[in-house]
PDB file of C-alpha atoms in Angstrom:
ATOM      1  CA  TRP A   1     -10.919  -1.931 -21.251  1.00  0.00           C
ATOM      2  CA  ARG A   2     -13.563  -1.929 -23.696  1.00  0.00           C
ATOM      3  CA  ARG A   3     -13.388   2.081 -23.694  1.00  0.00           C
ATOM      4  CA  GLU A   4      -9.717   1.985 -23.813  1.00  0.00           C
ATOM      5  CA  HIS A   5      -9.374  -0.815 -26.466  1.00  0.00           C
ATOM      6  CA  PRO A   6     -12.669  -0.563 -28.648  1.00  0.00           C
ATOM      7  CA  GLN A   7     -10.809  -2.338 -31.408  1.00  0.00           C
ATOM      8  CA  LEU A   8     -10.855  -5.666 -29.157  1.00  0.00           C
ATOM      9  CA  ARG A   9     -13.704  -7.879 -29.647  1.00  0.00           C
ATOM     10  CA  ARG A  10     -12.320 -10.029 -26.916  1.00  0.00           C
ATOM     11  CA  ILE A  11      -9.918  -9.115 -24.131  1.00  0.00           C
ATOM     12  CA  HIS A  12      -7.493 -11.656 -22.553  1.00  0.00           C
ATOM     13  CA  SER A  13      -6.539 -10.769 -19.237  1.00  0.00           C
ATOM     14  CA  THR A  14      -3.625 -12.260 -17.378  1.00  0.00           C
ATOM     15  CA  LEU A  15      -5.955 -13.356 -14.804  1.00  0.00           C
ATOM     16  CA  ASP A  16      -5.263 -16.822 -13.310  1.00  0.00           C
ATOM     17  CA  ALA A  17      -8.849 -18.164 -13.053  1.00  0.00           C
ATOM     18  CA  ASP A  18      -8.048 -20.691  -9.981  1.00  0.00           C
ATOM     19  CA  LEU A  19      -6.403 -17.832  -8.163  1.00  0.00           C
ATOM     20  CA  GLN A  20      -9.372 -15.577  -9.077  1.00  0.00           C
ATOM     21  CA  ALA A  21     -11.723 -17.912  -7.789  1.00  0.00           C
ATOM     22  CA  ARG A  22      -9.924 -18.592  -4.372  1.00  0.00           C
ATOM     23  CA  THR A  23      -9.274 -14.813  -3.719  1.00  0.00           C
ATOM     24  CA  GLU A  24     -13.138 -14.207  -4.328  1.00  0.00           C
ATOM     25  CA  ALA A  25     -13.957 -16.653  -1.982  1.00  0.00           C
ATOM     26  CA  SER A  26     -11.519 -15.711   0.656  1.00  0.00           C
ATOM     27  CA  VAL A  27     -12.677 -12.278   0.565  1.00  0.00           C
ATOM     28  CA  ALA A  28     -16.304 -13.017   0.602  1.00  0.00           C
ATOM     29  CA  ALA A  29     -15.585 -15.413   3.788  1.00  0.00           C
ATOM     30  CA  TRP A  30     -13.773 -12.263   5.707  1.00  0.00           C
ATOM     31  CA  VAL A  31     -16.255  -9.980   4.747  1.00  0.00           C
ATOM     32  CA  GLU A  32     -18.851 -12.289   6.545  1.00  0.00           C
ATOM     33  CA  ARG A  33     -17.075 -11.626   9.953  1.00  0.00           C
ATOM     34  CA  LEU A  34     -17.266  -7.777   9.612  1.00  0.00           C
ATOM     35  CA  PRO A  35     -20.080  -5.403  10.201  1.00  0.00           C
ATOM     36  CA  PRO A  36     -22.906  -4.996   7.347  1.00  0.00           C
ATOM     37  CA  ARG A  37     -22.119  -2.727   4.338  1.00  0.00           C
ATOM     38  CA  THR A  38     -18.411  -3.519   4.572  1.00  0.00           C
ATOM     39  CA  SER A  39     -16.345  -4.071   1.237  1.00  0.00           C
ATOM     40  CA  ALA A  40     -12.955  -5.182   0.201  1.00  0.00           C
ATOM     41  CA  ALA A  41     -10.729  -5.028  -2.587  1.00  0.00           C
ATOM     42  CA  VAL A  42      -7.579  -7.517  -3.333  1.00  0.00           C
ATOM     43  CA  ILE A  43      -5.215  -7.472  -6.175  1.00  0.00           C
ATOM     44  CA  ILE A  44      -2.225  -9.780  -6.631  1.00  0.00           C
ATOM     45  CA  ALA A  45       0.601  -9.408  -9.159  1.00  0.00           C
ATOM     46  CA  ASP A  46       3.571 -11.325 -10.557  1.00  0.00           C
ATOM     47  CA  ILE A  47       6.715  -9.651  -9.058  1.00  0.00           C
ATOM     48  CA  ARG A  48       9.125  -9.787 -12.262  1.00  0.00           C
ATOM     49  CA  THR A  49       6.438  -9.210 -14.885  1.00  0.00           C
ATOM     50  CA  MET A  50       3.633  -7.427 -12.727  1.00  0.00           C
ATOM     51  CA  GLN A  51       0.891  -9.218 -14.424  1.00  0.00           C
ATOM     52  CA  THR A  52      -2.479  -9.078 -12.508  1.00  0.00           C
ATOM     53  CA  ARG A  53      -3.099 -12.801 -11.337  1.00  0.00           C
ATOM     54  CA  ALA A  54      -6.020 -11.872  -9.079  1.00  0.00           C
ATOM     55  CA  TYR A  55      -8.180  -8.782  -8.996  1.00  0.00           C
ATOM     56  CA  VAL A  56     -11.266  -8.411  -6.800  1.00  0.00           C
ATOM     57  CA  GLY A  57     -12.603  -4.790  -6.894  1.00  0.00           C
ATOM     58  CA  ALA A  58     -15.429  -5.440  -4.358  1.00  0.00           C
ATOM     59  CA  ALA A  59     -16.536  -8.148  -1.947  1.00  0.00           C
ATOM     60  CA  HIS A  60     -19.940  -8.594  -3.539  1.00  0.00           C
ATOM     61  CA  PHE A  61     -20.034  -7.399  -6.926  1.00  0.00           C
ATOM     62  CA  GLY A  62     -23.509  -5.631  -7.359  1.00  0.00           C
ATOM     63  CA  ASP A  63     -24.879  -5.800  -3.922  1.00  0.00           C
ATOM     64  CA  GLU A  64     -26.230  -2.060  -3.250  1.00  0.00           C
ATOM     65  CA  ALA A  65     -25.873  -2.055   0.609  1.00  0.00           C
ATOM     66  CA  SER A  66     -21.932  -2.623   0.194  1.00  0.00           C
ATOM     67  CA  PHE A  67     -21.563  -0.482  -3.047  1.00  0.00           C
ATOM     68  CA  GLY A  68     -20.662  -3.249  -4.932  1.00  0.00           C
ATOM     69  CA  HIS A  69     -20.609  -1.510  -8.358  1.00  0.00           C
ATOM     70  CA  ILE A  70     -17.317   0.552  -7.077  1.00  0.00           C
ATOM     71  CA  ASP A  71     -14.100  -0.826  -7.968  1.00  0.00           C
ATOM     72  CA  MET A  72     -12.278  -0.171  -4.673  1.00  0.00           C
ATOM     73  CA  VAL A  73      -9.151  -1.284  -6.320  1.00  0.00           C
ATOM     74  CA  ARG A  74      -8.997   2.269  -8.469  1.00  0.00           C
ATOM     75  CA  ALA A  75     -10.684   4.256  -5.793  1.00  0.00           C
ATOM     76  CA  TRP A  76      -9.049   7.053  -4.102  1.00  0.00           C
ATOM     77  CA  ARG A  77      -8.941   6.494  -0.644  1.00  0.00           C
ATOM     78  CA  SER A  78      -6.766   7.504   2.509  1.00  0.00           C
ATOM     79  CA  PRO A  79      -3.448   5.558   2.639  1.00  0.00           C
ATOM     80  CA  GLY A  80      -3.107   5.562   6.352  1.00  0.00           C
ATOM     81  CA  SER A  81       0.236   4.479   7.313  1.00  0.00           C
ATOM     82  CA  THR A  82       1.031   2.761   4.003  1.00  0.00           C
ATOM     83  CA  LEU A  83       3.377   5.540   2.781  1.00  0.00           C
ATOM     84  CA  LYS A  84       5.751   5.542   5.707  1.00  0.00           C
ATOM     85  CA  PRO A  85       8.200   2.818   3.867  1.00  0.00           C
ATOM     86  CA  PHE A  86       8.908   4.993   1.164  1.00  0.00           C
ATOM     87  CA  LEU A  87       9.403   7.731   3.120  1.00  0.00           C
ATOM     88  CA  TYR A  88      12.019   5.997   5.265  1.00  0.00           C
ATOM     89  CA  GLY A  89      13.423   4.903   1.991  1.00  0.00           C
ATOM     90  CA  MET A  90      14.014   8.314   0.810  1.00  0.00           C
ATOM     91  CA  ALA A  91      15.351   9.232   3.813  1.00  0.00           C
ATOM     92  CA  LEU A  92      18.071   6.520   3.403  1.00  0.00           C
ATOM     93  CA  ASP A  93      19.081   7.734  -0.121  1.00  0.00           C
ATOM     94  CA  ALA A  94      18.994  11.467   0.957  1.00  0.00           C
ATOM     95  CA  GLY A  95      21.461  10.555   3.764  1.00  0.00           C
ATOM     96  CA  LEU A  96      19.030  11.518   6.630  1.00  0.00           C
ATOM     97  CA  ILE A  97      18.996   8.175   8.576  1.00  0.00           C
ATOM     98  CA  HIS A  98      20.428   4.933   8.617  1.00  0.00           C
ATOM     99  CA  SER A  99      18.481   2.064   9.807  1.00  0.00           C
ATOM    100  CA  GLU A 100      19.536   2.314  13.315  1.00  0.00           C
ATOM    101  CA  SER A 101      19.316   5.757  13.672  1.00  0.00           C
ATOM    102  CA  LEU A 102      18.033   7.163  16.625  1.00  0.00           C
ATOM    103  CA  LEU A 103      14.575   9.279  16.187  1.00  0.00           C
ATOM    104  CA  VAL A 104      12.578  10.826  18.649  1.00  0.00           C
ATOM    105  CA  ASP A 105       9.030   9.722  19.422  1.00  0.00           C
ATOM    106  CA  ALA A 106       7.551  12.618  21.741  1.00  0.00           C
ATOM    107  CA  PRO A 107       5.169  15.060  21.654  1.00  0.00           C
ATOM    108  CA  GLN A 108       6.562  17.912  18.878  1.00  0.00           C
ATOM    109  CA  ASP A 109       5.022  21.050  17.501  1.00  0.00           C
ATOM    110  CA  PHE A 110       5.425  21.344  13.890  1.00  0.00           C
ATOM    111  CA  ASP A 111       4.181  25.148  13.123  1.00  0.00           C
ATOM    112  CA  GLY A 112       0.833  24.356  15.031  1.00  0.00           C
ATOM    113  CA  TYR A 113       0.640  20.782  13.630  1.00  0.00           C
ATOM    114  CA  ARG A 114       0.985  18.271  16.715  1.00  0.00           C
ATOM    115  CA  PRO A 115       0.154  14.714  15.785  1.00  0.00           C
ATOM    116  CA  GLY A 116       0.178  11.423  18.039  1.00  0.00           C
ATOM    117  CA  ASN A 117       0.353   7.996  17.885  1.00  0.00           C
ATOM    118  CA  PHE A 118      -2.336   5.573  17.022  1.00  0.00           C
ATOM    119  CA  ASP A 119      -2.176   4.238  20.791  1.00  0.00           C
ATOM    120  CA  GLN A 120      -1.803   7.495  22.189  1.00  0.00           C
ATOM    121  CA  ARG A 121       1.788   6.549  23.836  1.00  0.00           C
ATOM    122  CA  PHE A 122       5.079   7.784  23.024  1.00  0.00           C
ATOM    123  CA  ARG A 123       8.283   6.089  23.398  1.00  0.00           C
ATOM    124  CA  GLY A 124      11.091   8.558  23.589  1.00  0.00           C
ATOM    125  CA  PRO A 125      14.578   7.705  21.378  1.00  0.00           C
ATOM    126  CA  VAL A 126      13.667   4.825  19.075  1.00  0.00           C
ATOM    127  CA  SER A 127      15.588   3.411  16.193  1.00  0.00           C
ATOM    128  CA  ALA A 128      14.638   3.964  12.573  1.00  0.00           C
ATOM    129  CA  ARG A 129      14.003   0.295  12.119  1.00  0.00           C
ATOM    130  CA  ASP A 130      11.865   0.138  15.362  1.00  0.00           C
ATOM    131  CA  ALA A 131       9.917   3.559  14.349  1.00  0.00           C
ATOM    132  CA  LEU A 132       9.001   2.180  10.927  1.00  0.00           C
ATOM    133  CA  GLN A 133       8.237  -1.417  12.210  1.00  0.00           C
ATOM    134  CA  GLN A 134       5.859  -0.039  15.292  1.00  0.00           C
ATOM    135  CA  SER A 135       4.791   2.481  12.728  1.00  0.00           C
ATOM    136  CA  LEU A 136       5.220   5.744  14.885  1.00  0.00           C
ATOM    137  CA  ASN A 137       3.929   8.988  13.871  1.00  0.00           C
ATOM    138  CA  LEU A 138       6.129  11.518  15.223  1.00  0.00           C
ATOM    139  CA  PRO A 139       9.385   9.953  13.520  1.00  0.00           C
ATOM    140  CA  ALA A 140       7.593   9.881  10.586  1.00  0.00           C
ATOM    141  CA  VAL A 141       6.343  13.365  10.702  1.00  0.00           C
ATOM    142  CA  ALA A 142       9.972  14.286  11.579  1.00  0.00           C
ATOM    143  CA  LEU A 143      11.342  12.764   8.691  1.00  0.00           C
ATOM    144  CA  LEU A 144       8.863  14.262   5.943  1.00  0.00           C
ATOM    145  CA  ASP A 145       9.774  17.451   7.849  1.00  0.00           C
ATOM    146  CA  ALA A 146      12.988  17.148   6.955  1.00  0.00           C
ATOM    147  CA  LEU A 147      12.990  15.466   3.456  1.00  0.00           C
ATOM    148  CA  GLY A 148      10.197  18.112   2.520  1.00  0.00           C
ATOM    149  CA  PRO A 149       6.511  17.161   1.483  1.00  0.00           C
ATOM    150  CA  SER A 150       6.537  18.436  -2.062  1.00  0.00           C
ATOM    151  CA  ARG A 151      10.099  16.271  -2.860  1.00  0.00           C
ATOM    152  CA  PHE A 152       8.151  13.077  -1.372  1.00  0.00           C
ATOM    153  CA  ALA A 153       4.985  13.568  -3.341  1.00  0.00           C
ATOM    154  CA  ALA A 154       6.890  14.492  -6.477  1.00  0.00           C
ATOM    155  CA  ARG A 155       8.866  11.213  -6.177  1.00  0.00           C
ATOM    156  CA  MET A 156       5.718   9.131  -5.516  1.00  0.00           C
ATOM    157  CA  ALA A 157       4.159  10.613  -8.482  1.00  0.00           C
ATOM    158  CA  HIS A 158       7.047  10.093 -10.448  1.00  0.00           C
ATOM    159  CA  ALA A 159       7.050   6.121  -9.709  1.00  0.00           C
ATOM    160  CA  GLY A 160       3.436   6.011 -10.595  1.00  0.00           C
ATOM    161  CA  ALA A 161       1.913   6.524  -7.106  1.00  0.00           C
ATOM    162  CA  PRO A 162       0.495  10.088  -7.029  1.00  0.00           C
ATOM    163  CA  LEU A 163      -1.162  11.565  -3.964  1.00  0.00           C
ATOM    164  CA  ARG A 164      -4.123  13.229  -4.596  1.00  0.00           C
ATOM    165  CA  LEU A 165      -5.006  16.367  -2.381  1.00  0.00           C
ATOM    166  CA  PRO A 166      -7.807  18.358  -2.300  1.00  0.00           C
ATOM    167  CA  ARG A 167      -7.732  21.602  -4.946  1.00  0.00           C
ATOM    168  CA  GLY A 168      -5.536  24.202  -3.493  1.00  0.00           C
ATOM    169  CA  VAL A 169      -3.709  22.326  -0.738  1.00  0.00           C
ATOM    170  CA  GLU A 170      -0.262  21.899  -1.003  1.00  0.00           C
ATOM    171  CA  PRO A 171       1.800  18.684   0.005  1.00  0.00           C
ATOM    172  CA  ASN A 172       1.810  18.664   3.522  1.00  0.00           C
ATOM    173  CA  LEU A 173       3.168  16.907   6.623  1.00  0.00           C
ATOM    174  CA  ALA A 174      -0.298  15.437   7.440  1.00  0.00           C
ATOM    175  CA  MET A 175       0.215  13.075   4.002  1.00  0.00           C
ATOM    176  CA  ILE A 176       2.521  10.701   5.864  1.00  0.00           C
ATOM    177  CA  LEU A 177      -0.648   9.931   8.588  1.00  0.00           C
ATOM    178  CA  GLY A 178      -2.830   9.310   5.646  1.00  0.00           C
ATOM    179  CA  GLY A 179      -4.029  13.283   5.172  1.00  0.00           C
ATOM    180  CA  THR A 180      -3.884  12.358   1.415  1.00  0.00           C
ATOM    181  CA  GLU A 181      -5.665  10.005  -1.101  1.00  0.00           C
ATOM    182  CA  ALA A 182      -4.010   7.151  -3.116  1.00  0.00           C
ATOM    183  CA  ARG A 183      -5.246   4.140  -5.113  1.00  0.00           C
ATOM    184  CA  LEU A 184      -4.388   0.300  -4.087  1.00  0.00           C
ATOM    185  CA  GLU A 185      -3.465  -0.471  -7.686  1.00  0.00           C
ATOM    186  CA  ASP A 186      -0.575   2.288  -7.291  1.00  0.00           C
ATOM    187  CA  LEU A 187       0.607   1.230  -4.039  1.00  0.00           C
ATOM    188  CA  VAL A 188       0.827  -2.328  -5.030  1.00  0.00           C
ATOM    189  CA  GLY A 189       3.061  -1.137  -8.030  1.00  0.00           C
ATOM    190  CA  ALA A 190       5.050   1.032  -5.303  1.00  0.00           C
ATOM    191  CA  TYR A 191       5.473  -1.852  -2.857  1.00  0.00           C
ATOM    192  CA  ALA A 192       6.413  -4.119  -5.785  1.00  0.00           C
ATOM    193  CA  ALA A 193       9.799  -1.925  -5.904  1.00  0.00           C
ATOM    194  CA  LEU A 194      11.086  -3.214  -2.447  1.00  0.00           C
ATOM    195  CA  GLN A 195      11.519  -6.703  -4.456  1.00  0.00           C
ATOM    196  CA  ARG A 196      12.647  -5.059  -7.601  1.00  0.00           C
ATOM    197  CA  ASP A 197      15.456  -3.272  -6.632  1.00  0.00           C
ATOM    198  CA  GLY A 198      13.750   0.045  -6.040  1.00  0.00           C
ATOM    199  CA  LEU A 199      12.076   0.070  -9.695  1.00  0.00           C
ATOM    200  CA  ALA A 200       8.065   0.578  -9.017  1.00  0.00           C
ATOM    201  CA  ARG A 201       5.851  -0.458 -12.046  1.00  0.00           C
ATOM    202  CA  ALA A 202       2.193  -0.379 -12.477  1.00  0.00           C
ATOM    203  CA  PRO A 203       0.126  -3.952 -12.477  1.00  0.00           C
ATOM    204  CA  ARG A 204      -0.643  -4.782 -15.892  1.00  0.00           C
ATOM    205  CA  LEU A 205      -4.235  -6.158 -16.781  1.00  0.00           C
ATOM    206  CA  LEU A 206      -3.827  -7.239 -20.879  1.00  0.00           C
ATOM    207  CA  ALA A 207      -1.940 -10.567 -21.516  1.00  0.00           C
ATOM    208  CA  ASP A 208      -0.756  -8.441 -24.644  1.00  0.00           C
ATOM    209  CA  ASP A 209       1.284  -6.518 -22.349  1.00  0.00           C
ATOM    210  CA  VAL A 210       3.720  -9.601 -21.357  1.00  0.00           C
ATOM    211  CA  ASP A 211       6.988  -7.624 -21.726  1.00  0.00           C
ATOM    212  CA  PRO A 212       6.735  -4.027 -21.523  1.00  0.00           C
ATOM    213  CA  PRO A 213       9.541  -1.871 -22.676  1.00  0.00           C
ATOM    214  CA  SER A 214      11.855  -0.993 -19.713  1.00  0.00           C
ATOM    215  CA  ASP A 215      10.975   2.737 -19.705  1.00  0.00           C
ATOM    216  CA  ASP A 216       7.615   1.703 -18.178  1.00  0.00           C
ATOM    217  CA  GLU A 217       9.641   1.128 -14.800  1.00  0.00           C
ATOM    218  CA  ARG A 218      10.233   4.084 -12.563  1.00  0.00           C
ATOM    219  CA  ARG A 219      12.975   4.538 -10.076  1.00  0.00           C
ATOM    220  CA  LEU A 220      11.632   5.044  -6.597  1.00  0.00           C
ATOM    221  CA  LEU A 221      14.607   4.136  -4.361  1.00  0.00           C
ATOM    222  CA  SER A 222      17.903   3.026  -4.448  1.00  0.00           C
ATOM    223  CA  LEU A 223      18.828  -0.688  -4.735  1.00  0.00           C
ATOM    224  CA  GLY A 224      20.069  -0.216  -1.390  1.00  0.00           C
ATOM    225  CA  ALA A 225      17.182   1.383   0.319  1.00  0.00           C
ATOM    226  CA  ALA A 226      15.115  -0.943  -1.290  1.00  0.00           C
ATOM    227  CA  TRP A 227      16.903  -4.117   0.665  1.00  0.00           C
ATOM    228  CA  ILE A 228      17.184  -1.993   3.857  1.00  0.00           C
ATOM    229  CA  ILE A 229      13.475  -1.314   3.801  1.00  0.00           C
ATOM    230  CA  ARG A 230      12.742  -4.596   2.632  1.00  0.00           C
ATOM    231  CA  GLN A 231      14.594  -6.278   5.544  1.00  0.00           C
ATOM    232  CA  MET A 232      13.062  -4.044   8.188  1.00  0.00           C
ATOM    233  CA  LEU A 233       9.645  -4.857   7.197  1.00  0.00           C
ATOM    234  CA  ALA A 234      10.156  -8.578   6.644  1.00  0.00           C
ATOM    235  CA  GLU A 235      11.321  -8.563  10.391  1.00  0.00           C
ATOM    236  CA  SER A 236       7.960  -7.102  11.379  1.00  0.00           C
ATOM    237  CA  THR A 237       5.855  -9.439  14.011  1.00  0.00           C
ATOM    238  CA  ARG A 238       2.730 -10.432  12.195  1.00  0.00           C
ATOM    239  CA  PRO A 239      -0.077 -10.386  14.440  1.00  0.00           C
ATOM    240  CA  ASN A 240      -2.435 -12.784  12.632  1.00  0.00           C
ATOM    241  CA  VAL A 241      -2.344 -16.166  14.446  1.00  0.00           C
ATOM    242  CA  LEU A 242      -2.660 -17.706  10.423  1.00  0.00           C
ATOM    243  CA  ALA A 243       1.043 -16.547  10.354  1.00  0.00           C
ATOM    244  CA  GLU A 244       2.043 -19.421  12.907  1.00  0.00           C
ATOM    245  CA  ARG A 245       0.902 -22.104  10.335  1.00  0.00           C
ATOM    246  CA  VAL A 246       3.275 -20.649   7.749  1.00  0.00           C
ATOM    247  CA  ASP A 247       6.831 -22.023   7.262  1.00  0.00           C
ATOM    248  CA  ALA A 248       9.380 -19.461   8.859  1.00  0.00           C
ATOM    249  CA  SER A 249      11.587 -19.570   6.009  1.00  0.00           C
ATOM    250  CA  ARG A 250       8.843 -18.436   3.765  1.00  0.00           C
ATOM    251  CA  ARG A 251       7.442 -15.916   6.225  1.00  0.00           C
ATOM    252  CA  ALA A 252      10.559 -14.244   6.466  1.00  0.00           C
ATOM    253  CA  HIS A 253      10.372 -13.237   2.766  1.00  0.00           C
ATOM    254  CA  LEU A 254       7.122 -11.173   3.002  1.00  0.00           C
ATOM    255  CA  SER A 255       7.868  -7.417   3.426  1.00  0.00           C
ATOM    256  CA  TRP A 256       4.508  -6.082   4.506  1.00  0.00           C
ATOM    257  CA  LYS A 257       3.138  -3.112   5.894  1.00  0.00           C
ATOM    258  CA  THR A 258      -0.569  -2.277   7.359  1.00  0.00           C
ATOM    259  CA  GLY A 259      -2.644   1.135   7.495  1.00  0.00           C
ATOM    260  CA  THR A 260      -5.368   2.685   9.015  1.00  0.00           C
ATOM    261  CA  SER A 261      -6.988   5.652   8.105  1.00  0.00           C
ATOM    262  CA  TYR A 262      -8.704   8.287  10.356  1.00  0.00           C
ATOM    263  CA  GLY A 263     -11.687   7.346  11.780  1.00  0.00           C
ATOM    264  CA  PHE A 264     -11.336   3.596  10.852  1.00  0.00           C
ATOM    265  CA  ARG A 265     -12.399   4.252   7.488  1.00  0.00           C
ATOM    266  CA  ASP A 266      -9.849   2.328   5.555  1.00  0.00           C
ATOM    267  CA  ALA A 267      -7.893  -1.038   6.628  1.00  0.00           C
ATOM    268  CA  TRP A 268      -4.867  -1.918   4.469  1.00  0.00           C
ATOM    269  CA  ALA A 269      -2.514  -4.695   4.261  1.00  0.00           C
ATOM    270  CA  ILE A 270       0.224  -4.486   1.486  1.00  0.00           C
ATOM    271  CA  GLY A 271       3.326  -6.749   0.999  1.00  0.00           C
ATOM    272  CA  ALA A 272       5.704  -8.138  -1.479  1.00  0.00           C
ATOM    273  CA  THR A 273       7.622 -11.353  -1.715  1.00  0.00           C
ATOM    274  CA  PRO A 274      10.122 -12.574  -4.153  1.00  0.00           C
ATOM    275  CA  ALA A 275       7.176 -14.016  -6.215  1.00  0.00           C
ATOM    276  CA  ALA A 276       4.472 -11.715  -5.729  1.00  0.00           C
ATOM    277  CA  VAL A 277       2.884  -8.482  -4.467  1.00  0.00           C
ATOM    278  CA  ILE A 278      -0.231  -8.538  -2.578  1.00  0.00           C
ATOM    279  CA  GLY A 279      -2.609  -5.601  -1.677  1.00  0.00           C
ATOM    280  CA  VAL A 280      -5.705  -5.683   0.372  1.00  0.00           C
ATOM    281  CA  TRP A 281      -8.423  -2.889   1.168  1.00  0.00           C
ATOM    282  CA  ILE A 282     -11.131  -3.275   3.880  1.00  0.00           C
ATOM    283  CA  GLY A 283     -13.826  -0.729   4.524  1.00  0.00           C
ATOM    284  CA  ARG A 284     -17.148   1.097   3.397  1.00  0.00           C
ATOM    285  CA  PRO A 285     -16.938   2.623   0.066  1.00  0.00           C
ATOM    286  CA  ASP A 286     -19.505   5.400   1.327  1.00  0.00           C
ATOM    287  CA  GLY A 287     -16.546   6.255   3.868  1.00  0.00           C
ATOM    288  CA  THR A 288     -18.607   6.029   7.048  1.00  0.00           C
ATOM    289  CA  PRO A 289     -16.510   4.758  10.160  1.00  0.00           C
ATOM    290  CA  LEU A 290     -15.765   1.044  10.681  1.00  0.00           C
ATOM    291  CA  PRO A 291     -14.591   1.238  14.081  1.00  0.00           C
ATOM    292  CA  GLY A 292     -12.577  -2.235  15.184  1.00  0.00           C
TER     293      GLY A 292
END
């Protein structure tokens, strides 16, 4: 911020001090249960204004063992399966599927690329809704093949969530399974589109940016596709036992998705409600595996 705004002697952020403190405490408590050198990042933004209310870039700021000097909110990491909702939304907009279309979850060969599922099982014919909720890999790769990897990457970049590939590598089918890099803050802006009629907007950090111009919003999905994907994700069963303590009417409004990258290097959970969008990343900043 100081480099970007050298004229400011005091920077007024949009952070909520109480929520920031509670988020930092929650992150620290969770990381204590995990293996050594694990870090975490969290960003919470108001869904309407996209003002950032809590921002944790590292579990233990300054801790050398867990690379606490690295801001993982802005770090490029493999997004795992967190891109799948946007692919299904774009496929809806392109007329390739509807929510109950039957897709095939079976071994397939895409010009030598033979992906499998996370659990090494195949389920045969499956609805688009179930394929997304269960995060099945084969239907997603087939959809991306039909839509076009370059088209998908261009739409994501236009909406403010660019995907980074190694130099000289073109957009490809592996992107949808985490074979690319993305940033947590960009993904949060994209997930906000599910609750903002398909319009993505980057999280804002400066209090002066209270009411940014409308051209700061970017169309990611149509209003209809955003609604359908939002409903699909809201109906997913939450595995966390803490979910049982949340009132059902409130829980139903959370549209969420998880993601795990190759070798368990990155674990993601991103969700949006009518009030807020929340993004969480857990892993080791040095890129070493974190099984389990």
